[in-house]
PDB file of C-alpha atoms in Angstrom:
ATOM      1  CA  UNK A   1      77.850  -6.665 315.892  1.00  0.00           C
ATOM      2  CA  UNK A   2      81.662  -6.399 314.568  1.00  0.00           C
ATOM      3  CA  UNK A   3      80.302  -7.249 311.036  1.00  0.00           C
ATOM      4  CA  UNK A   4      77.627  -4.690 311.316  1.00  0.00           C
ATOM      5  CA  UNK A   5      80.264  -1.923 311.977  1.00  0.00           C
ATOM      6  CA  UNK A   6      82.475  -2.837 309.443  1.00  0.00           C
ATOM      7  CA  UNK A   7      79.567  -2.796 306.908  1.00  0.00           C
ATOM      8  CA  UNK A   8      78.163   0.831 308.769  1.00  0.00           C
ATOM      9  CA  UNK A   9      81.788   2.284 307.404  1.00  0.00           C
ATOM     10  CA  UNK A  10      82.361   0.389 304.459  1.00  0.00           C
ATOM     11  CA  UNK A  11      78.618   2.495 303.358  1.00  0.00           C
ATOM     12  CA  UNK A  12      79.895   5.409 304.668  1.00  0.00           C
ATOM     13  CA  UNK A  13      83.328   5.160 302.384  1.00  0.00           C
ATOM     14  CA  UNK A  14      81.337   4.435 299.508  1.00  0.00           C
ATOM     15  CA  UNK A  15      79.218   7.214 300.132  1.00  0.00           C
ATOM     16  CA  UNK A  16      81.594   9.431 300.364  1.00  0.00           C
ATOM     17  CA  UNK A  17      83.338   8.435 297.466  1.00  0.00           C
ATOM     18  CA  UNK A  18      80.987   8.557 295.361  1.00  0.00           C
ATOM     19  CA  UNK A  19      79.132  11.990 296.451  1.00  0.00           C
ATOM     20  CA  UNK A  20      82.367  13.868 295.898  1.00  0.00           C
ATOM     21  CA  UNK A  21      82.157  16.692 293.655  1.00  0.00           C
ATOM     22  CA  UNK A  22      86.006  17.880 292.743  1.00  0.00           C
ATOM     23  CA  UNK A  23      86.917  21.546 292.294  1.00  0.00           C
ATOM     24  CA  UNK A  24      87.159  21.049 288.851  1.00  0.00           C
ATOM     25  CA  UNK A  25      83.535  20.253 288.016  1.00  0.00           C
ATOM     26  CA  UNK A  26      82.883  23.313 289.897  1.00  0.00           C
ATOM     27  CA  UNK A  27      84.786  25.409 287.337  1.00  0.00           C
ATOM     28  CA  UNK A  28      82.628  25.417 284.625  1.00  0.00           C
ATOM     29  CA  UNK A  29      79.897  27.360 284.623  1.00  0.00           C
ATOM     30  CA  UNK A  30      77.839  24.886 283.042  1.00  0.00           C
ATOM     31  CA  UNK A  31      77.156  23.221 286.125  1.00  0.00           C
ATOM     32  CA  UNK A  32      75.075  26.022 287.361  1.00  0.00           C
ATOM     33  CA  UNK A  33      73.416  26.851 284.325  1.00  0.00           C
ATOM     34  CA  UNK A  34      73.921  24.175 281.734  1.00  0.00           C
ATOM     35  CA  UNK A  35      71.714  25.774 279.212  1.00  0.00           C
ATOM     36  CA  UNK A  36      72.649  28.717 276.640  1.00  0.00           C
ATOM     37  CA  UNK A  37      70.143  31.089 274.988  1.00  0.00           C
ATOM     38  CA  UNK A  38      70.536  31.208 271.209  1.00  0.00           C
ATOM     39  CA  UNK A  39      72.639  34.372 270.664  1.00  0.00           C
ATOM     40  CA  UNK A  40      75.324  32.779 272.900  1.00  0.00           C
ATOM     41  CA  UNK A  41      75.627  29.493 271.446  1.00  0.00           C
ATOM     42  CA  UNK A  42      75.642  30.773 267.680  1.00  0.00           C
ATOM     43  CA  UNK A  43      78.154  33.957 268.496  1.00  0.00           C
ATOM     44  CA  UNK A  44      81.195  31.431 268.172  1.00  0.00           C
ATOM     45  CA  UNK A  45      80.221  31.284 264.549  1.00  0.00           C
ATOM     46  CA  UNK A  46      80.579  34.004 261.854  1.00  0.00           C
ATOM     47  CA  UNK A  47      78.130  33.427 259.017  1.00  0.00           C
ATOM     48  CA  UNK A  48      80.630  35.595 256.639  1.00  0.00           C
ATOM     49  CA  UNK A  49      83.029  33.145 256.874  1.00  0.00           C
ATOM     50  CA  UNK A  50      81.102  29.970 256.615  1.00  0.00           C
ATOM     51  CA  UNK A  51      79.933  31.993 253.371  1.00  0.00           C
ATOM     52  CA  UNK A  52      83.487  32.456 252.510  1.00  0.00           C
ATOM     53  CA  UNK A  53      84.405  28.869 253.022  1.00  0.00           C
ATOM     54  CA  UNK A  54      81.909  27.810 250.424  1.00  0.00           C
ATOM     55  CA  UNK A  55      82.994  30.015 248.043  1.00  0.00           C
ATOM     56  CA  UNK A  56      86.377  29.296 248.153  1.00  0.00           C
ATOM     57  CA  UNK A  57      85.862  25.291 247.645  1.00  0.00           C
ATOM     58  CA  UNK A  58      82.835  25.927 244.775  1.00  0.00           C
ATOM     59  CA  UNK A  59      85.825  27.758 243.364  1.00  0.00           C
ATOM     60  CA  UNK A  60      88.228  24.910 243.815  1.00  0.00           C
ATOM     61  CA  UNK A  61      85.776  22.439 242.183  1.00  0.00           C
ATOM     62  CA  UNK A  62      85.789  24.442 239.457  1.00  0.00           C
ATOM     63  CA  UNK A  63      89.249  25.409 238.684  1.00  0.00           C
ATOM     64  CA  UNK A  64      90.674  22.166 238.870  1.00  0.00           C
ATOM     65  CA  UNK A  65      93.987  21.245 237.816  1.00  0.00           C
ATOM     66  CA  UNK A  66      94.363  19.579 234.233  1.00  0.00           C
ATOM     67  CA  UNK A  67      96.485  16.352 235.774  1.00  0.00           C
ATOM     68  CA  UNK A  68      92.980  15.979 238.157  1.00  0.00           C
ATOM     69  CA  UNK A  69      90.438  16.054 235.541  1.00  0.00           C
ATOM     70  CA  UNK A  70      92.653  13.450 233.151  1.00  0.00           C
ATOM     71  CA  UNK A  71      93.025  11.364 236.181  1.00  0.00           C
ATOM     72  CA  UNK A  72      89.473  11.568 236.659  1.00  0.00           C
ATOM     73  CA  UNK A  73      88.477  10.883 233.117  1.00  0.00           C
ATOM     74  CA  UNK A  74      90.816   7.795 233.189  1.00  0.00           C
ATOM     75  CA  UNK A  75      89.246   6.597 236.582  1.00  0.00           C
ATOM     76  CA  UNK A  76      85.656   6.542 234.933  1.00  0.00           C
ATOM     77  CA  UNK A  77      87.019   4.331 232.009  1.00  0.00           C
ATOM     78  CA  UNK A  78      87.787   0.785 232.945  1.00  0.00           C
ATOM     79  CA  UNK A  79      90.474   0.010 230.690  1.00  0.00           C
ATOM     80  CA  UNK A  80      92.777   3.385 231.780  1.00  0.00           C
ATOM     81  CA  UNK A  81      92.451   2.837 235.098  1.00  0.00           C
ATOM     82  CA  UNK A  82      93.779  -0.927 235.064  1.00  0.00           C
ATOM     83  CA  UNK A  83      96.033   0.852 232.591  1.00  0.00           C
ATOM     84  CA  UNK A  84      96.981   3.715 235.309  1.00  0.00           C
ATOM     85  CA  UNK A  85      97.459   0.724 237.990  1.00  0.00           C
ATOM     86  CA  UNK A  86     100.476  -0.833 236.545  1.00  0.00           C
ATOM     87  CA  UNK A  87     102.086   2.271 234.317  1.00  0.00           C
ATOM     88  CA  UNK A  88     100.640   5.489 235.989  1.00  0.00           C
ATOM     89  CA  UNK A  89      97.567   7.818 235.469  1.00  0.00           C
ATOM     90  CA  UNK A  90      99.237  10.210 232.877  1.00  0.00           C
ATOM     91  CA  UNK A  91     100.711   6.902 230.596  1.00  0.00           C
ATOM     92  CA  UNK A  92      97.231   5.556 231.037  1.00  0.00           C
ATOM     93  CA  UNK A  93      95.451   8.963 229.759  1.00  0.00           C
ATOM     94  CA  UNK A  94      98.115   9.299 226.824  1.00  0.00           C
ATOM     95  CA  UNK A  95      97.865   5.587 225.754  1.00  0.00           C
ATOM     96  CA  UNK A  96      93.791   6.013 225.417  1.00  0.00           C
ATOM     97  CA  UNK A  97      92.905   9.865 225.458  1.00  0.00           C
ATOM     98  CA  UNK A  98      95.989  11.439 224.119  1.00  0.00           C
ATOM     99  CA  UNK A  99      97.182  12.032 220.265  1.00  0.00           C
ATOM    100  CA  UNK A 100      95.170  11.144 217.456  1.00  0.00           C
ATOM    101  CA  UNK A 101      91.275   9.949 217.832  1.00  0.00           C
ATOM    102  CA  UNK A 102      90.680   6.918 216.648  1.00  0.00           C
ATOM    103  CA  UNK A 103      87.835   6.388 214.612  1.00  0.00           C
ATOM    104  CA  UNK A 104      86.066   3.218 212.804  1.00  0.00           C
TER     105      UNK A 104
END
């Protein structure tokens, strides 16, 4: 019988634990209506400046500075860039892009 109580409000404390719903859960507003329509999930977002964003790195890409695309050319070419490891990208690009072309 002793055991039986002791296991009655051992249930009961888990119960109670566990069904507890804290104030803070209760401050959203989610928890009544977790659901938003589209016009207030999307308002958050202005499309002018996603636009903007866009813009501004399309512009980027293409006004790149002239250190980037020499580092770039020597990074497609083998040679430069184990060149560019041990003396630096802009020795690298002047050793095999820079002064006179060689021809055969």
């Amino acid at each position: 019988m002793r055991a039986l109580v002791v296991l009655a409000l051992l249930a009961v404390l888990v119960l109670a634990a566990t069904s507890y719903e804290s104030h803070e859960s209760m401050e959203s507003h989610e928890y009544l209506n977790p659901f938003l329509n589209r016009r207030r999930a999307s308002d958050f977002i202005q499309s002018d400046t996603r636009l903007r964003g866009i813009t501004q790195e399309r512009m980027r890409e293409r006004s790149k500075a002239h250190y980037e695309h020499q580092r770039e050319l020597c990074e497609d070419y083998y040679p430069c860039e184990m060149y560019a490891y041990r003396h630096g990208y802009p020795a690298a690009y002047k050793h095999y892009f820079g002064g006179r072309r060689r021809t055969k």
